[in-house]
PDB file of C-alpha atoms in Angstrom:
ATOM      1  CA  UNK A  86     -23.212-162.514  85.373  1.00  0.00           C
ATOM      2  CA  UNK A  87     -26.588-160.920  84.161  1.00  0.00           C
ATOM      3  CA  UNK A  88     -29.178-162.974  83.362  1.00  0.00           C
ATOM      4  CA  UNK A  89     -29.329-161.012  80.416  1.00  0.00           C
ATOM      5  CA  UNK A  90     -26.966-159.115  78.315  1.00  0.00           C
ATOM      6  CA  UNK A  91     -27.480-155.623  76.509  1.00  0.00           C
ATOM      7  CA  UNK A  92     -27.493-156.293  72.705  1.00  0.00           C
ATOM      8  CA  UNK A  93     -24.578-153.807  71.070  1.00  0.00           C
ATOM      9  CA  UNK A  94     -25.679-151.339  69.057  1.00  0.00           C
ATOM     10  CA  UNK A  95     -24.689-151.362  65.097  1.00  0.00           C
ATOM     11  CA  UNK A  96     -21.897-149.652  64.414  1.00  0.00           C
ATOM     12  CA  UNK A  97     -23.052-145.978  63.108  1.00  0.00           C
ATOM     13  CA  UNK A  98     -21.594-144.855  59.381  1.00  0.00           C
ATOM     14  CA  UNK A  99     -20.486-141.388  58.725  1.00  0.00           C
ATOM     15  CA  UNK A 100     -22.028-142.174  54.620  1.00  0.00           C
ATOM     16  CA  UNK A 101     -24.780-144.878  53.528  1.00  0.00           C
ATOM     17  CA  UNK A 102     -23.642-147.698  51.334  1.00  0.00           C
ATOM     18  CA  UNK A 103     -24.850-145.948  48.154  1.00  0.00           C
ATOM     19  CA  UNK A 104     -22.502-142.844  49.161  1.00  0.00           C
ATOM     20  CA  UNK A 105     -19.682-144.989  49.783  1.00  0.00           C
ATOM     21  CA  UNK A 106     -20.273-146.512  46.248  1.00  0.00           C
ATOM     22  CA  UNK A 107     -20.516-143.121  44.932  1.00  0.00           C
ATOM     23  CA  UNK A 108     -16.776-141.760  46.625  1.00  0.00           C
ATOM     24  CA  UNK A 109     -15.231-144.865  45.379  1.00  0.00           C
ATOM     25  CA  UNK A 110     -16.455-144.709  41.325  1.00  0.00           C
ATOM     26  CA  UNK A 111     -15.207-140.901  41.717  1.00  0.00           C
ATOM     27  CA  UNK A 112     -12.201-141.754  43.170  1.00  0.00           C
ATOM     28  CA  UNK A 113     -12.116-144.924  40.724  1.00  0.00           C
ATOM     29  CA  UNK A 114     -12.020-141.713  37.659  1.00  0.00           C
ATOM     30  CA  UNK A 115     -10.358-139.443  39.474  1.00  0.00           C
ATOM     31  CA  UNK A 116      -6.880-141.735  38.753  1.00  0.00           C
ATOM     32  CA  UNK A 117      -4.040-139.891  36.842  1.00  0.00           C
ATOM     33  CA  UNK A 118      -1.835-141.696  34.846  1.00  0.00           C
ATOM     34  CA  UNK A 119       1.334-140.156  34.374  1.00  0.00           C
ATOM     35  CA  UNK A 120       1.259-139.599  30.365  1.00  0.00           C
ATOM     36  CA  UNK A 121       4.324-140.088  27.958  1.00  0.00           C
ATOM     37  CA  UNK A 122       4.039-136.879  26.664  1.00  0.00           C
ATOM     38  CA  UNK A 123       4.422-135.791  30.680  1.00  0.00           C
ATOM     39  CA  UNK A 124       7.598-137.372  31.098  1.00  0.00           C
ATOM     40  CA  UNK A 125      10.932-135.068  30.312  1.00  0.00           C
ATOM     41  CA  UNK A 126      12.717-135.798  27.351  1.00  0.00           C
ATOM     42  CA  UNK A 127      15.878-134.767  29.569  1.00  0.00           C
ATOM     43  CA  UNK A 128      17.968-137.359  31.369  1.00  0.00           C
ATOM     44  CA  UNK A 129      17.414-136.880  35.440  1.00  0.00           C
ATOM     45  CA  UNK A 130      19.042-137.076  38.775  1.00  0.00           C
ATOM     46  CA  UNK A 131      17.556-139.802  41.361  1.00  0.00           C
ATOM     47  CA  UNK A 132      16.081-136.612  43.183  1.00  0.00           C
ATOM     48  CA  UNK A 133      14.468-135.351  40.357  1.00  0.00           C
ATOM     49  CA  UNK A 134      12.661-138.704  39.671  1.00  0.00           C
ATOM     50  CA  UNK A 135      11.301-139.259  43.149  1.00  0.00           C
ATOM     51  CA  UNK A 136      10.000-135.445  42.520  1.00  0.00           C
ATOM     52  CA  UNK A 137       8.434-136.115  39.358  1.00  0.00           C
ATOM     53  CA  UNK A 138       6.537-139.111  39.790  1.00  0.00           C
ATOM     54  CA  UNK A 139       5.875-138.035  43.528  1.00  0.00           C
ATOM     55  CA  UNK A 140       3.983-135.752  42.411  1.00  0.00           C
ATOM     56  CA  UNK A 141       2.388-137.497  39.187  1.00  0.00           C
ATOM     57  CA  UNK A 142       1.278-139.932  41.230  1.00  0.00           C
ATOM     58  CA  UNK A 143      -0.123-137.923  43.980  1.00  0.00           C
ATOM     59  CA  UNK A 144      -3.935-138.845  43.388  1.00  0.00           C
ATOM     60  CA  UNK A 145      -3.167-142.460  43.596  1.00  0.00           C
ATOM     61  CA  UNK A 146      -1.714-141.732  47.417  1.00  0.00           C
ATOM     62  CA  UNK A 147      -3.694-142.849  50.160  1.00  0.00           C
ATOM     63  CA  UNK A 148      -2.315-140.249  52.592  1.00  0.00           C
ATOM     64  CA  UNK A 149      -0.840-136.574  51.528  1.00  0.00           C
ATOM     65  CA  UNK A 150       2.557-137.497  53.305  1.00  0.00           C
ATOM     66  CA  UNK A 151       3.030-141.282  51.546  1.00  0.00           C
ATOM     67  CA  UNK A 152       5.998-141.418  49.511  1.00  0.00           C
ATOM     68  CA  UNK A 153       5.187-143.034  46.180  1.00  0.00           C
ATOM     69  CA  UNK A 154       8.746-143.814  45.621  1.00  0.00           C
ATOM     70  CA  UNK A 155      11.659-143.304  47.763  1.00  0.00           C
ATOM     71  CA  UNK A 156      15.672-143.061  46.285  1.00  0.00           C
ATOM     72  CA  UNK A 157      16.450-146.388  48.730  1.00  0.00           C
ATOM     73  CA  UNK A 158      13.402-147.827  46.995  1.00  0.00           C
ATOM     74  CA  UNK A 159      15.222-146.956  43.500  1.00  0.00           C
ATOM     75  CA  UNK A 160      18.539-148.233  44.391  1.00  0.00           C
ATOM     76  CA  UNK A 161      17.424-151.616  45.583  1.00  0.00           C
ATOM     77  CA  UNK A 162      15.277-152.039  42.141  1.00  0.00           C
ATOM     78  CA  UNK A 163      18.358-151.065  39.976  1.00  0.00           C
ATOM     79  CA  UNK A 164      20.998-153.607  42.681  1.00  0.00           C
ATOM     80  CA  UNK A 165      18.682-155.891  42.693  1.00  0.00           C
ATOM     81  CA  UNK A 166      18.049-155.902  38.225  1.00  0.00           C
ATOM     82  CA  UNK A 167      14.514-154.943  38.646  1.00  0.00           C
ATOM     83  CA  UNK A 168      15.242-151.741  36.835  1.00  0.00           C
ATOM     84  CA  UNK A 169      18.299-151.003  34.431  1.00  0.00           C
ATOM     85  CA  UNK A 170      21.224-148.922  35.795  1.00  0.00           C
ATOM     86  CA  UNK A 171      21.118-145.910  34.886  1.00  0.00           C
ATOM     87  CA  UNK A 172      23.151-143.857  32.947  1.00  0.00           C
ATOM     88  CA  UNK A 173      25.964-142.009  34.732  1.00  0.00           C
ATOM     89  CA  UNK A 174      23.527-141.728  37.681  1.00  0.00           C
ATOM     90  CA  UNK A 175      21.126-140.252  35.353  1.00  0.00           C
ATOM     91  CA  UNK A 176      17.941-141.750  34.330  1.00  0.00           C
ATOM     92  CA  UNK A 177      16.209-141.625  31.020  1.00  0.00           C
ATOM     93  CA  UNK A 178      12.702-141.399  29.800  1.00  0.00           C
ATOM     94  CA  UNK A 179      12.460-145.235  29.826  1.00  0.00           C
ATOM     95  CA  UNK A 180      13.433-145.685  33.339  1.00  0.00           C
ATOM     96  CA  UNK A 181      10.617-143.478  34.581  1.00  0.00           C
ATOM     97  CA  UNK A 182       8.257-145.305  32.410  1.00  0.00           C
ATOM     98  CA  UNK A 183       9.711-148.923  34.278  1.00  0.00           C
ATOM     99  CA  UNK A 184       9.499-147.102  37.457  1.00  0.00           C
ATOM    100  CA  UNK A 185       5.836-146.430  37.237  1.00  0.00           C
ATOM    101  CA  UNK A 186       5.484-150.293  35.776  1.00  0.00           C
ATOM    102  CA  UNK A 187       7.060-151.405  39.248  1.00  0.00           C
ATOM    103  CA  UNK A 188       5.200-148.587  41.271  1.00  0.00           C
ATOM    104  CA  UNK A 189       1.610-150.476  40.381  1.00  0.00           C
ATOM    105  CA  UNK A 190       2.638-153.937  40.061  1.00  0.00           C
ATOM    106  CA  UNK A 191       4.374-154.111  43.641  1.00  0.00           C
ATOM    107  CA  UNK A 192       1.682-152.704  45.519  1.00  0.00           C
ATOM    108  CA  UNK A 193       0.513-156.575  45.228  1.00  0.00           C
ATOM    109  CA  UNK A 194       3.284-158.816  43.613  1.00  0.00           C
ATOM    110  CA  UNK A 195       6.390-159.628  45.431  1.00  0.00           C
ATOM    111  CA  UNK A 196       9.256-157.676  43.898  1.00  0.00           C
ATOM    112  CA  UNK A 197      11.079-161.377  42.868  1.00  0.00           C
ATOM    113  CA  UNK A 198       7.418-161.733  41.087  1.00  0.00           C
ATOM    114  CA  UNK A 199       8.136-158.217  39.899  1.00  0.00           C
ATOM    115  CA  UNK A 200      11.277-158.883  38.723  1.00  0.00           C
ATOM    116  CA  UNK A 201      10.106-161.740  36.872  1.00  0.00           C
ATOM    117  CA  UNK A 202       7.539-159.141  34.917  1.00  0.00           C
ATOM    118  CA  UNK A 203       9.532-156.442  34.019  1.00  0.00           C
ATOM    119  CA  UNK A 204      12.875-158.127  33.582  1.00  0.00           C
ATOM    120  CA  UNK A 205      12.137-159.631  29.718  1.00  0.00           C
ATOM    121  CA  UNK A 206      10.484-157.335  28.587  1.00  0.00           C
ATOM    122  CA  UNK A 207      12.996-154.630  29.642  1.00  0.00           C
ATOM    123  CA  UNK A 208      15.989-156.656  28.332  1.00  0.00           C
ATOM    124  CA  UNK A 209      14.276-156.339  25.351  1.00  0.00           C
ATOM    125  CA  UNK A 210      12.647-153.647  24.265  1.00  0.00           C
ATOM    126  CA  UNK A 211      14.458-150.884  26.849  1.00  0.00           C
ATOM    127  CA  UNK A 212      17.203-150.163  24.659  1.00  0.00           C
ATOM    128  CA  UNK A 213      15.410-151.301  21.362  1.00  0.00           C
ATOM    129  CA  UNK A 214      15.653-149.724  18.341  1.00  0.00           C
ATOM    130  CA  UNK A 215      13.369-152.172  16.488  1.00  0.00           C
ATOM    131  CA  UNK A 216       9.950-150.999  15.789  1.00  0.00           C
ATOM    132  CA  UNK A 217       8.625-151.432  19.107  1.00  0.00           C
ATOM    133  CA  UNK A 218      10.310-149.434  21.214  1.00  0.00           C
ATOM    134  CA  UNK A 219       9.867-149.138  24.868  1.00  0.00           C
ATOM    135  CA  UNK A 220       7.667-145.919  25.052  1.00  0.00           C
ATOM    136  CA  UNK A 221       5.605-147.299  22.285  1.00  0.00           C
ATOM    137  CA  UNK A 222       4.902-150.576  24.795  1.00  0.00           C
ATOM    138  CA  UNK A 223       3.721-147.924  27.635  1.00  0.00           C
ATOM    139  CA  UNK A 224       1.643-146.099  25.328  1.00  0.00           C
ATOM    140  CA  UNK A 225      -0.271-149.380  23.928  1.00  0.00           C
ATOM    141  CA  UNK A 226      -0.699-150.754  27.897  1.00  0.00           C
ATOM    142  CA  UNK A 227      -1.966-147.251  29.107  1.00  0.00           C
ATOM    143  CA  UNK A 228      -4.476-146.832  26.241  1.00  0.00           C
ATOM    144  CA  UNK A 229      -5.968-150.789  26.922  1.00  0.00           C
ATOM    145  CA  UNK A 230      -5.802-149.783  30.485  1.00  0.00           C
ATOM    146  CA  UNK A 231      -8.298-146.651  29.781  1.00  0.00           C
ATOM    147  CA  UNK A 232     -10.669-148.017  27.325  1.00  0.00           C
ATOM    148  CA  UNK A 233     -11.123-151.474  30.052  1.00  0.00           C
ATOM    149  CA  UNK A 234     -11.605-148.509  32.397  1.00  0.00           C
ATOM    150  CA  UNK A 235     -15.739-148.924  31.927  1.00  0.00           C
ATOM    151  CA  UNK A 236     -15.996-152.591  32.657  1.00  0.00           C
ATOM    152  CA  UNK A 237     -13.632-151.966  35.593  1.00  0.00           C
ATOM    153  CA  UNK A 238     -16.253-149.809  36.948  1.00  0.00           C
ATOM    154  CA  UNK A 239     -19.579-151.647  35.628  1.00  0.00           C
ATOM    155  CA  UNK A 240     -18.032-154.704  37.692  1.00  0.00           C
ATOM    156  CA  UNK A 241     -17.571-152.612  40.962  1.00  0.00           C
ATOM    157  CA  UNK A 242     -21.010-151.610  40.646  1.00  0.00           C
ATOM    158  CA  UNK A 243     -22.142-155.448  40.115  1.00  0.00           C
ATOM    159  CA  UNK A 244     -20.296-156.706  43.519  1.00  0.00           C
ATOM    160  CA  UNK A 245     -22.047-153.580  45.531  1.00  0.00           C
ATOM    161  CA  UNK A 246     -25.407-154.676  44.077  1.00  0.00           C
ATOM    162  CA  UNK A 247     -24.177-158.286  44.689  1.00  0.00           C
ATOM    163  CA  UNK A 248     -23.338-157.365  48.446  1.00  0.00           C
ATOM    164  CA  UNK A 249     -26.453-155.514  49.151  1.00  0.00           C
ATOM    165  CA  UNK A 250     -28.345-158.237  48.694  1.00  0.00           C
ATOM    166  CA  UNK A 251     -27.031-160.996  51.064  1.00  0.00           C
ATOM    167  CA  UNK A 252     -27.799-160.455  54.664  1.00  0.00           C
ATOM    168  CA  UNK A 253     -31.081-159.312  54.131  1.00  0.00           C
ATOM    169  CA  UNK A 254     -33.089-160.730  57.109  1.00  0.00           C
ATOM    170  CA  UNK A 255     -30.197-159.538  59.460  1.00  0.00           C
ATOM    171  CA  UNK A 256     -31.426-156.856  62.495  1.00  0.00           C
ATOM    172  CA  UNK A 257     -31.654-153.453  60.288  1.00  0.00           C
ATOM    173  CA  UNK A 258     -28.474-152.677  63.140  1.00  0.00           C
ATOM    174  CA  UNK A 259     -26.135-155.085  61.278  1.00  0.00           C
ATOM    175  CA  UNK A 260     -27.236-155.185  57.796  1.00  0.00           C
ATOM    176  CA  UNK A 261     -25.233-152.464  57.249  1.00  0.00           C
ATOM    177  CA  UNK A 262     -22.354-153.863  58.876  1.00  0.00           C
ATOM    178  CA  UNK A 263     -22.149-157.028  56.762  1.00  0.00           C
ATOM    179  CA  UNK A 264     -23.349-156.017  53.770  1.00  0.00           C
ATOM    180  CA  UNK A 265     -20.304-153.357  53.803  1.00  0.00           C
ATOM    181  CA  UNK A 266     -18.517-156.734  54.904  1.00  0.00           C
ATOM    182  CA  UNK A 267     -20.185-158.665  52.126  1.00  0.00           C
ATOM    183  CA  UNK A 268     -18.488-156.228  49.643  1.00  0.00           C
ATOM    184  CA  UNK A 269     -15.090-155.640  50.458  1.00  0.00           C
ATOM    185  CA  UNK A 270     -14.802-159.361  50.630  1.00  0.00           C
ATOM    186  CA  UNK A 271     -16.287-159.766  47.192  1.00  0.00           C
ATOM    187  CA  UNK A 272     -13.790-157.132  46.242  1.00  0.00           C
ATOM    188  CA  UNK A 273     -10.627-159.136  47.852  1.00  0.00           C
ATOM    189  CA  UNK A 274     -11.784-162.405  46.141  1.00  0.00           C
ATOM    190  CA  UNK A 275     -11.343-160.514  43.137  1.00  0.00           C
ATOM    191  CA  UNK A 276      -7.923-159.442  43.736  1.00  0.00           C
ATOM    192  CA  UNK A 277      -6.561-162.531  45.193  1.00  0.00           C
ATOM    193  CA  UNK A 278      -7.975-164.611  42.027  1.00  0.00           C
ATOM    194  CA  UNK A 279      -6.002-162.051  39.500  1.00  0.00           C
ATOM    195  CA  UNK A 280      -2.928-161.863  41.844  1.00  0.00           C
ATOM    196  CA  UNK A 281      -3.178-166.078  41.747  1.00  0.00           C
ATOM    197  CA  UNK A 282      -3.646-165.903  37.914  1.00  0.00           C
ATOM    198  CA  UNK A 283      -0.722-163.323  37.886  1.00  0.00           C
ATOM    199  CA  UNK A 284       1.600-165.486  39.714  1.00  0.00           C
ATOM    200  CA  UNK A 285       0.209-168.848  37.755  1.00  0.00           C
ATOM    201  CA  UNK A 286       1.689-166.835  34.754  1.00  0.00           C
ATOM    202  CA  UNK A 287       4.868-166.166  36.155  1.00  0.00           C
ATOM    203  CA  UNK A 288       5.441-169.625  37.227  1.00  0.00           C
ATOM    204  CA  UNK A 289       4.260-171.140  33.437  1.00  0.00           C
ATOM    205  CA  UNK A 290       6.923-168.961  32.222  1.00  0.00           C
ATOM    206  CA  UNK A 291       9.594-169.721  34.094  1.00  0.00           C
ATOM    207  CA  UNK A 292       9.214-173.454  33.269  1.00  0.00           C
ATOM    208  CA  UNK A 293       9.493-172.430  29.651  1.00  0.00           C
ATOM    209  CA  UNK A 294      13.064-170.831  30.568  1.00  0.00           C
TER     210      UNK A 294
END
């Protein structure tokens, strides 16, 4: 062996940190949600659904080709009483609305701990005809979701400055390397605190039950 070893280089970025911050705040605005008013007042065919919010959701795709929902995925959520049968194999304005529900939440719950979710509050207000109906309850959740949409980003922008701190008497070659570290795990704490909280609230509830 060597008596001594050549030090790596740092790993060499296509963007700087304050790019990177930049691309994910525009990408952070740039997400569609699918509106009510969007959604056909027509009943629809499994095919047509996958279409529609296919391409509704296509800015929320990581890759071009993902599928964003798939007809298996749609038959397992309806066997499995995730989503309500539908109607004569048709599916109603309400179903697409619990479809995009289950689209966001499984993309970190379980679908049991989706299930769980979705399945009181679709038993009900899906078929309601009190004053709340179910397209009322999407309307009310989208609108909170928008207007928290500021602190959402504010907080982003408080874990990069956070991240860009720490490491600061590393070699200039691997400050950027941890700080970018630094931040994505600040980022994951984040998540796995709400997903914890999330499934704390499941759990509460179904002790009440």
């Amino acid at each position: 062996m060597a008596d001594t070893e050549e030090k790596k280089e740092g790993k060499k970025y296509n963007y700087t940190q304050k790019e990177i911050m930049s691309i994910l705040i525009k990408s952070f605005s740039e997400i569609d949600y699918v509106g009510y008013n969007d959604i056909p007042d027509i009943d629809l065919y499994i095919d047509q659904v996958t279409t529609f919010i296919d391409s509704h959701l296509e800015s929320v795709k990581r890759n071009p080709e993902d599928k964003t929902l798939t007809k298996t995925m749609i038959n397992n959520y309806t066997k499995n009483n995730v989503l309500p049968s539908p109607n004569k194999k048709k599916y109603s304005k309400n179903h697409i609305l619990t479809l995009i529900f289950i689209y966001y939440l499984k993309t970190f719950l379980s679908i049991s701990d989706v299930k769980a979710i979705m399945e009181p509050v679709t038993d009900k207000f899906f078929n309601s005809d009190d004053e709340l109906a179910f397209t009322d309850l999407y309307k009310e959740i989208v609108d909170i979701e928008l207007a928290d949409g500021k602190a959402l980003t504010k907080d982003v922008l408080r874990k990069f400055n956070l991240s860009r701190k720490t490491f600061e008497d590393a070699p200039e070659d691997d400050r950027e390397l941890l700080q970018r570290f630094s931040f994505i795990c600040l980022l994951a704490y984040d998540i796995y605190v709400k997903k914890m909280m999330i499934e704390k609230l499941i759990d509460l509830e179904k002790e009440d039950e």
